[in-house]
XYZ file of C-alpha atoms in Angstrom:
570
model
C 0.000 0.000 0.000
C 1.268 3.482 -0.840
C 1.603 6.018 1.949
C -1.805 7.814 2.042
C -0.381 10.798 3.973
C 2.878 12.701 3.676
C 5.944 11.430 5.513
C 6.352 14.914 7.014
C 2.844 14.754 8.559
C 3.486 11.311 9.980
C 6.914 12.275 11.318
C 5.532 15.393 13.014
C 2.708 13.416 14.683
C 4.919 10.593 15.966
C 7.519 13.022 17.347
C 4.767 15.113 18.933
C 3.407 11.990 20.657
C 6.945 11.083 21.847
C 6.753 7.771 19.993
C 9.993 8.199 18.080
C 12.995 10.497 17.823
C 13.671 12.335 14.540
C 16.902 10.348 14.117
C 15.208 6.972 14.532
C 12.351 7.945 12.190
C 14.842 8.935 9.475
C 16.879 5.740 10.022
C 13.749 3.572 9.643
C 12.794 5.447 6.462
C 16.265 4.872 4.964
C 16.250 1.181 5.937
C 12.744 0.638 4.492
C 13.797 2.209 1.193
C 17.043 0.204 1.063
C 15.232 -3.106 1.571
C 12.262 -2.070 -0.589
C 9.896 -2.575 2.362
C 6.591 -0.835 3.089
C 7.383 2.122 5.348
C 4.215 1.810 7.452
C 4.837 -1.920 7.962
C 8.402 -1.093 8.985
C 7.205 1.382 11.630
C 4.901 -1.291 13.052
C 7.527 -4.064 13.012
C 9.996 -1.725 14.767
C 7.293 -1.212 17.436
C 7.310 2.537 16.927
C 3.538 2.564 16.518
C 0.632 0.106 16.587
C -1.628 -0.689 13.636
C -4.769 0.719 15.302
C -3.069 4.026 16.190
C -1.703 4.351 12.659
C -5.070 3.610 11.030
C -6.898 6.130 13.223
C -4.284 8.824 12.587
C -4.472 8.289 8.810
C -8.285 8.423 8.942
C -8.246 11.647 11.023
C -5.670 13.256 8.723
C -7.681 12.400 5.611
C -10.968 13.457 7.252
C -12.699 10.092 6.794
C -14.379 7.727 9.250
C -12.975 4.412 10.442
C -15.384 1.524 9.938
C -15.449 -1.850 11.707
C -17.132 -4.256 9.296
C -17.506 -6.883 12.039
C -19.866 -4.408 13.755
C -21.703 -2.689 10.886
C -21.813 -5.814 8.694
C -21.555 -6.266 4.935
C -24.582 -6.279 2.628
C -24.038 -9.381 0.472
C -26.143 -8.035 -2.391
C -24.396 -4.662 -2.462
C -20.810 -5.976 -2.267
C -21.366 -8.140 -5.355
C -22.166 -5.042 -7.436
C -18.385 -4.801 -7.818
C -16.661 -7.971 -9.150
C -14.230 -9.619 -6.742
C -11.248 -9.234 -9.067
C -11.718 -5.451 -9.217
C -12.392 -5.220 -5.469
C -9.175 -7.072 -4.610
C -7.137 -5.184 -7.193
C -8.348 -1.805 -5.928
C -8.368 -2.950 -2.252
C -11.964 -1.773 -1.703
C -15.298 -3.273 -0.577
C -18.725 -1.760 -1.283
C -20.281 -2.778 2.030
C -23.599 -0.858 2.041
C -25.868 1.584 0.219
C -27.307 4.518 2.138
C -31.017 5.478 1.801
C -29.976 8.473 -0.305
C -28.218 6.146 -2.763
C -24.650 6.903 -1.643
C -22.378 3.824 -1.647
C -20.373 3.179 1.519
C -16.952 1.929 0.395
C -14.351 0.495 2.777
C -10.879 1.331 1.464
C -7.337 0.445 2.449
C -6.326 3.869 1.074
C -9.157 6.457 1.225
C -6.820 9.057 -0.337
C -6.867 7.188 -3.652
C -8.934 9.705 -5.621
C -8.433 7.835 -8.884
C -10.133 4.727 -7.430
C -12.950 6.821 -5.915
C -13.590 8.398 -9.335
C -13.456 4.989 -11.013
C -16.005 3.557 -8.541
C -18.310 6.543 -8.888
C -18.388 6.090 -12.652
C -18.624 2.280 -12.480
C -21.446 2.243 -9.912
C -23.124 5.355 -11.353
C -23.481 6.949 -7.934
C -21.805 8.949 -5.180
C -19.077 7.310 -3.086
C -18.452 7.774 0.645
C -14.987 6.360 1.476
C -14.221 4.792 4.852
C -10.870 3.766 6.340
C -10.679 0.023 7.035
C -8.063 -2.351 8.420
C -6.480 -5.009 6.211
C -8.095 -7.796 8.278
C -11.503 -6.161 8.002
C -11.109 -5.847 4.245
C -10.309 -9.558 4.034
C -13.461 -10.208 6.062
C -15.455 -8.401 3.382
C -13.717 -10.345 0.605
C -14.751 -13.603 2.331
C -18.338 -12.845 1.232
C -17.179 -13.370 -2.362
C -15.620 -16.634 -1.206
C -18.990 -18.081 -0.188
C -20.261 -17.655 -3.739
C -16.967 -18.938 -5.132
C -17.317 -22.107 -3.050
C -20.760 -22.713 -4.516
C -19.548 -22.078 -8.060
C -16.243 -23.963 -7.759
C -17.570 -27.527 -7.726
C -20.174 -26.725 -10.375
C -17.491 -25.278 -12.671
C -15.150 -28.228 -12.112
C -17.900 -30.786 -12.763
C -18.973 -29.034 -15.964
C -15.422 -28.971 -17.292
C -14.778 -32.585 -16.246
C -17.788 -33.672 -18.279
C -16.642 -31.577 -21.244
C -13.182 -33.147 -20.997
C -14.615 -36.671 -20.889
C -16.526 -35.976 -24.088
C -13.156 -35.223 -25.750
C -11.468 -38.334 -24.326
C -10.363 -39.578 -27.750
C -7.778 -36.798 -28.063
C -4.097 -37.444 -27.371
C -2.704 -36.544 -23.955
C -0.818 -33.516 -25.261
C -3.852 -32.220 -27.155
C -6.162 -32.759 -24.175
C -3.814 -30.849 -21.864
C -4.296 -27.599 -23.823
C -8.047 -27.923 -24.396
C -10.349 -25.404 -22.709
C -11.919 -27.829 -20.144
C -8.555 -29.017 -18.733
C -7.122 -25.488 -18.720
C -10.266 -24.276 -16.896
C -10.023 -27.046 -14.267
C -6.374 -26.198 -13.495
C -7.158 -22.459 -13.359
C -10.050 -23.032 -10.957
C -8.039 -25.389 -8.732
C -5.272 -22.803 -8.240
C -7.559 -19.755 -7.945
C -9.839 -21.452 -5.400
C -6.837 -22.668 -3.394
C -5.430 -19.136 -3.277
C -8.784 -17.754 -2.103
C -8.750 -20.237 0.807
C -5.106 -19.331 1.654
C -4.062 -22.935 0.926
C -0.329 -23.615 0.970
C -0.509 -26.897 -0.974
C -2.685 -28.652 -3.546
C -2.585 -32.457 -3.783
C -3.831 -34.408 -6.823
C -3.850 -38.054 -5.735
C -4.914 -40.823 -8.087
C -6.821 -43.653 -6.409
C -8.224 -46.904 -7.734
C -11.518 -45.380 -8.877
C -11.095 -41.577 -8.771
C -8.763 -38.621 -8.341
C -8.737 -37.053 -4.888
C -8.156 -33.293 -4.626
C -6.963 -32.028 -1.243
C -5.827 -28.605 -0.012
C -3.580 -27.909 2.966
C -4.959 -24.889 4.817
C -3.132 -23.604 7.898
C -1.202 -26.877 8.086
C -4.233 -29.215 7.922
C -5.199 -31.267 4.841
C -8.853 -31.026 3.754
C -10.556 -33.127 1.081
C -12.052 -30.715 -1.433
C -13.623 -33.085 -3.954
C -13.189 -36.207 -6.068
C -13.285 -36.274 -9.846
C -13.252 -39.142 -12.390
C -9.756 -40.593 -12.788
C -10.119 -40.457 -16.573
C -9.155 -36.751 -16.551
C -6.200 -37.236 -14.195
C -3.559 -37.831 -16.863
C -4.607 -34.716 -18.806
C -4.511 -32.578 -15.633
C -1.009 -33.818 -14.786
C 0.093 -33.231 -18.379
C -1.239 -29.654 -18.269
C 0.682 -28.927 -15.062
C 3.833 -30.570 -16.455
C 3.684 -28.262 -19.472
C 3.279 -25.204 -17.228
C 6.233 -26.380 -15.100
C 8.559 -27.190 -17.989
C 8.605 -30.934 -17.183
C 8.721 -33.939 -19.513
C 5.170 -34.795 -20.481
C 6.081 -38.336 -21.637
C 8.020 -39.309 -18.472
C 5.796 -41.328 -16.106
C 8.227 -43.545 -14.165
C 10.554 -41.022 -12.512
C 9.978 -38.161 -10.080
C 10.127 -34.656 -11.558
C 10.253 -31.176 -9.992
C 9.463 -27.848 -11.601
C 7.817 -24.510 -11.007
C 5.792 -21.812 -12.733
C 4.267 -18.412 -11.954
C 0.497 -17.943 -11.976
C -1.274 -14.522 -12.011
C -4.311 -14.019 -9.750
C -5.927 -10.568 -9.725
C -3.112 -8.104 -8.974
C -0.660 -10.606 -7.502
C 1.568 -13.391 -8.758
C 1.656 -16.857 -7.191
C 4.807 -18.968 -7.482
C 3.816 -22.623 -7.805
C 6.386 -25.333 -7.029
C 5.394 -28.650 -8.592
C 6.440 -32.171 -7.614
C 5.359 -35.251 -9.610
C 6.062 -38.829 -8.561
C 4.857 -42.249 -9.708
C 2.498 -44.219 -7.436
C 0.682 -47.553 -7.729
C -2.273 -46.197 -9.766
C -0.471 -43.410 -11.622
C 1.296 -40.125 -11.006
C 0.669 -38.096 -7.831
C 1.140 -34.352 -8.178
C 1.710 -31.823 -5.394
C 1.775 -28.051 -5.779
C 3.228 -25.672 -3.169
C 1.906 -22.105 -3.459
C 3.959 -18.997 -2.575
C 3.185 -15.323 -2.975
C 5.958 -14.075 -5.255
C 5.971 -10.689 -3.503
C 5.984 -12.086 0.040
C 8.484 -10.404 2.319
C 10.267 -11.852 5.370
C 8.255 -11.519 8.577
C 9.234 -9.745 11.774
C 9.702 -11.723 15.012
C 6.350 -10.390 16.210
C 4.606 -11.567 13.029
C 6.207 -15.002 13.470
C 4.545 -15.214 16.884
C 7.617 -14.674 19.076
C 6.818 -13.100 22.428
C 9.227 -10.685 24.082
C 11.001 -13.261 26.261
C 11.950 -15.225 23.119
C 12.630 -12.379 20.704
C 14.921 -10.667 23.240
C 17.146 -13.750 23.520
C 17.273 -14.127 19.733
C 18.001 -10.419 19.161
C 20.873 -10.475 21.671
C 22.513 -13.405 19.878
C 22.182 -11.685 16.506
C 24.616 -9.067 17.784
C 27.432 -11.637 17.876
C 29.827 -11.419 14.938
C 30.494 -15.162 14.609
C 29.195 -18.553 15.689
C 26.078 -20.550 14.788
C 22.354 -19.954 15.190
C 20.318 -23.096 14.518
C 16.568 -23.352 13.908
C 15.064 -26.776 14.704
C 11.837 -28.615 14.072
C 10.220 -31.201 11.795
C 9.300 -30.589 8.142
C 6.671 -27.853 7.824
C 7.317 -26.265 11.223
C 8.315 -22.860 9.823
C 12.102 -23.148 10.259
C 12.903 -21.509 6.924
C 10.520 -18.607 7.589
C 12.324 -17.989 10.883
C 15.701 -18.087 9.107
C 14.468 -15.483 6.617
C 13.255 -13.246 9.459
C 16.716 -13.492 11.045
C 18.425 -12.740 7.733
C 16.212 -9.704 7.189
C 17.265 -8.266 10.553
C 20.953 -8.963 9.852
C 20.692 -7.400 6.387
C 22.741 -4.203 6.831
C 24.836 -2.203 4.347
C 28.015 -3.043 6.272
C 27.851 -6.848 5.853
C 28.048 -9.320 2.990
C 25.321 -11.958 3.327
C 25.262 -15.109 1.204
C 23.034 -18.175 1.290
C 22.748 -21.659 -0.117
C 19.137 -22.875 -0.123
C 16.822 -25.621 -1.358
C 14.675 -23.986 -2.639
C 14.912 -20.192 -2.551
C 11.496 -19.339 -1.143
C 11.763 -15.549 -0.738
C 13.963 -13.163 -2.659
C 15.721 -10.876 -0.164
C 17.242 -7.681 -1.545
C 21.039 -7.430 -1.035
C 21.356 -11.110 -0.027
C 23.292 -13.257 -2.526
C 21.128 -16.384 -2.697
C 22.248 -19.658 -4.335
C 19.854 -22.473 -5.277
C 20.869 -26.089 -4.656
C 21.126 -28.003 -7.943
C 22.576 -31.528 -7.532
C 22.358 -32.138 -11.292
C 24.766 -29.234 -11.810
C 26.931 -30.338 -8.888
C 25.719 -27.666 -6.454
C 25.050 -29.304 -3.070
C 24.931 -27.752 0.388
C 28.526 -28.873 1.046
C 30.266 -27.686 -2.120
C 27.935 -24.665 -2.383
C 29.050 -23.665 1.105
C 32.706 -24.123 0.124
C 32.187 -21.759 -2.807
C 30.422 -19.195 -0.632
C 33.388 -19.088 1.747
C 35.497 -17.770 -1.136
C 33.050 -14.865 -1.602
C 34.245 -12.937 1.489
C 30.968 -13.355 3.435
C 30.231 -12.056 6.929
C 26.990 -13.994 7.347
C 26.042 -17.293 5.701
C 22.657 -18.970 5.636
C 22.732 -22.722 5.028
C 19.165 -23.829 4.321
C 19.627 -27.138 6.141
C 22.472 -29.157 7.640
C 21.737 -32.627 6.261
C 25.059 -34.462 6.414
C 28.353 -34.570 8.266
C 30.241 -32.830 5.458
C 27.940 -29.773 5.524
C 27.999 -29.790 9.345
C 31.804 -29.869 9.402
C 32.213 -27.006 6.918
C 29.583 -24.922 8.784
C 31.364 -25.383 12.102
C 34.754 -24.506 10.590
C 33.249 -21.369 9.044
C 31.764 -20.382 12.421
C 35.196 -20.856 13.995
C 36.872 -18.566 11.481
C 34.810 -15.432 12.045
C 31.570 -16.068 10.157
C 28.022 -16.034 11.507
C 26.247 -19.176 10.303
C 22.442 -19.400 10.304
C 21.026 -22.848 9.531
C 18.387 -25.464 10.371
C 18.290 -29.022 11.693
C 15.561 -31.638 11.878
C 15.122 -32.281 15.611
C 12.142 -32.451 17.974
C 13.256 -29.715 20.372
C 16.178 -27.410 21.135
C 18.210 -29.665 23.502
C 18.174 -32.627 21.070
C 19.997 -30.495 18.479
C 23.177 -31.215 20.473
C 23.123 -35.048 20.125
C 22.011 -34.539 16.500
C 25.248 -32.613 15.868
C 27.131 -35.468 17.576
C 25.430 -37.812 15.110
C 26.706 -35.582 12.279
C 30.255 -36.162 13.588
C 30.782 -32.676 15.042
C 33.132 -32.993 18.073
C 31.655 -31.804 21.421
C 34.346 -29.152 21.940
C 33.502 -27.605 18.538
C 29.781 -27.525 19.376
C 30.592 -25.718 22.627
C 32.905 -23.303 20.791
C 30.596 -22.394 17.894
C 26.888 -22.800 18.703
C 25.427 -19.584 20.153
C 21.696 -20.258 20.053
C 19.278 -23.083 19.229
C 15.668 -22.199 18.410
C 12.997 -24.927 18.177
C 9.475 -24.346 16.950
C 6.120 -25.670 15.767
C 3.264 -23.968 13.937
C -0.182 -23.682 15.523
C -3.363 -22.348 13.959
C -4.524 -18.972 15.237
C -8.067 -18.497 16.506
C -10.176 -16.444 14.088
C -10.600 -13.097 15.842
C -13.951 -12.504 14.130
C -15.676 -15.431 15.879
C -13.585 -15.964 19.021
C -15.329 -16.811 22.304
C -14.134 -17.805 25.779
C -15.215 -20.581 28.149
C -14.111 -22.094 31.423
C -11.382 -24.714 31.089
C -13.019 -28.174 31.414
C -11.563 -30.558 34.045
C -10.419 -33.040 31.395
C -8.439 -30.308 29.614
C -6.831 -29.244 32.905
C -5.793 -32.877 33.449
C -4.217 -33.028 29.976
C -2.284 -29.817 30.621
C -1.029 -30.998 34.024
C 0.006 -34.350 32.547
C 1.967 -32.617 29.789
C 3.692 -30.374 32.358
C 4.520 -33.466 34.418
C 6.022 -35.168 31.351
C 8.283 -32.131 30.963
C 9.259 -32.331 34.666
C 7.573 -28.991 35.325
C 6.039 -29.021 38.798
C 4.514 -25.513 38.757
C 0.815 -25.875 37.831
C 0.016 -22.179 38.265
C 0.171 -21.702 34.484
C -2.932 -23.882 33.901
C -5.444 -21.358 32.475
C -8.892 -20.945 34.057
C -10.353 -19.492 30.859
C -9.548 -20.665 27.330
C -10.743 -19.665 23.870
C -12.081 -21.078 20.606
C -13.495 -19.869 17.318
C -17.163 -20.580 16.528
C -16.599 -20.579 12.762
C -17.667 -17.767 10.430
C -17.417 -16.631 6.806
C -14.052 -15.005 7.475
C -12.440 -18.338 8.477
C -14.490 -20.565 6.152
C -16.344 -21.942 9.216
C -13.136 -23.492 10.616
C -12.705 -21.304 13.705
C -9.059 -20.719 12.756
C -7.412 -18.226 10.437
C -3.660 -18.115 9.825
C -0.796 -19.674 11.784
C 1.853 -18.592 14.244
C 4.869 -20.207 15.862
C 5.395 -21.529 19.356
C 9.069 -21.402 20.284
C 11.797 -22.342 22.695
C 15.229 -20.705 22.619
C 18.275 -22.423 24.147
C 21.163 -20.030 24.694
C 24.522 -21.800 24.982
C 25.887 -20.298 28.198
C 29.046 -21.460 29.984
C 27.227 -24.033 32.141
C 25.615 -25.691 29.099
C 28.940 -25.697 27.227
C 30.632 -27.480 30.145
C 27.888 -30.136 30.098
C 28.304 -30.597 26.325
C 32.030 -31.396 26.599
C 31.607 -33.839 29.507
C 33.062 -37.280 28.588
C 29.753 -38.893 29.548
C 27.266 -36.602 27.827
C 23.789 -36.710 29.376
C 20.888 -34.919 27.676
C 18.833 -34.975 30.865
C 21.491 -32.990 32.715
C 21.132 -30.255 30.069
C 17.341 -30.301 30.375
C 17.648 -29.957 34.145
C 20.134 -27.106 33.878
C 18.086 -25.039 31.412
C 14.924 -25.613 33.444
C 16.663 -24.207 36.522
C 17.729 -21.229 34.416
C 14.182 -20.213 33.503
C 14.078 -21.856 30.058
C 10.530 -21.869 28.580
C 9.628 -24.969 26.578
C 7.526 -24.824 23.424
C 4.582 -26.195 25.396
C 4.860 -23.416 27.987
C 5.116 -20.822 25.208
C 2.038 -22.321 23.572
C 0.175 -22.430 26.886
C 0.803 -18.727 27.414
C -0.548 -18.018 23.915
C -3.639 -20.064 24.833
C -4.144 -17.760 27.826
C -3.785 -14.735 25.538
C -6.522 -16.054 23.225
C -4.171 -16.466 20.280
C -4.608 -20.238 19.810
C -6.379 -23.231 21.367
C -5.033 -25.797 23.799
C -6.039 -28.517 21.304
C -3.717 -26.972 18.716
C -0.783 -26.768 21.121
C -1.216 -30.373 22.267
C -1.610 -31.535 18.648
C 1.667 -30.072 17.414
C 3.661 -30.887 20.548
C 2.673 -34.549 20.304
C 3.200 -34.918 16.534
């Protein structure tokens, strides 16, 4: 979003309110421009100002009203006067029509006179703009989603039938015919509207199963006749630049798909199964930027520890967790903070998920001989200060990373472990000597992703006895004797249009951060290493486990206890 008020106005207001010094304001402006980040988002992520304060100030400055669509509601008939594609592109929602015929329009940028003029001409009426939050605007867009859900299956079924009528065509011809193209377009567009991260096309004995992963959970969307499966896979292979006639080997590719005013990067994986080829698509916003620690879900007691360790000039910071736990997103957030004009940052990744300005990113390509190990060797000849290694998978990569950390580089990487303490024996398993672990590892972060409660339909209730028992049992399993953290009130989402009746919308991390202090280092180099002695030591030092972090977020109404228990026990 462009800045709807002048920087001078904003600067004057924030200084007047004693929220920022002139020097810090100017430094944030320079940093936002250097990294090509949104200036308002940067002010919020730097905790200079809150979103609500900023929205109200912009509304007051522009002389428009703030509107809360969760309170005033959205007229379903009126909002559909403007097509969804135009509404999303212009970032507006026509939410009501006044008795005098004036259209009430919620806008992300009420200063956009060109859009106001366009709407006035398009709707043939007067426009009254209102300031609205981004979340509220998405709530309005969800009304379109209800109609899209109804139309989606009907559209797919119609095109499936049309494709079956053309079944005599060759596979390559069928893949470019209108029905198959329309099915693929609808699958991707509908997935994007539901904020799905993955699309699965799975061929079964009698049908093709279509499933979407939304906020980490797989949902069955529909089943279609298996006769169209081969043509769908062929269409997606063509888009991804894969071999259409190869059916017995796995293939990976990617393509970019336009939806409204944004581009979606689609990573495609095809592999043979018993009944045919299974295809999986991972969806990324091509313009997505690294998140701040606050947006990741880190609370102050975690983000403070991480921020302190980012000040160190050398050593290793390791992010841990299973596949799909958000490790890479955390690494990108760390890299974005470290991204300063005075340092040279390089990375070797598989794959490159976000493009970070001023970071020299290298994609793993085994076919071309670029692996984590030899890619890292090459990076060390590029005079780097900071190196991101997407994942330490083998002893060779681990050894080179440790040597680089010893010789004045800051290494940021990830490991597959269940929690922070078990990263230490995992490094032993990768043949890293204990004394080198103690000498190089600064910080180990472990995490999981939990679904956030939809704030449009959240409600509270008294914690049932059986839930209290589950919490106390989990604390006991972690050798935590203090039961004072068991919440008396917990929260859930009822389900609404905004969250597609799921009660959840979006995800956040739950974290634990193990700082390698002198006591821990001495335990690591003991001849008889004992993981339990480390657990006991960090517990005495006030270490918060992922479960405790999650439990606190349950108390804050950010997630549910069921979510925390689900991911902790996975």
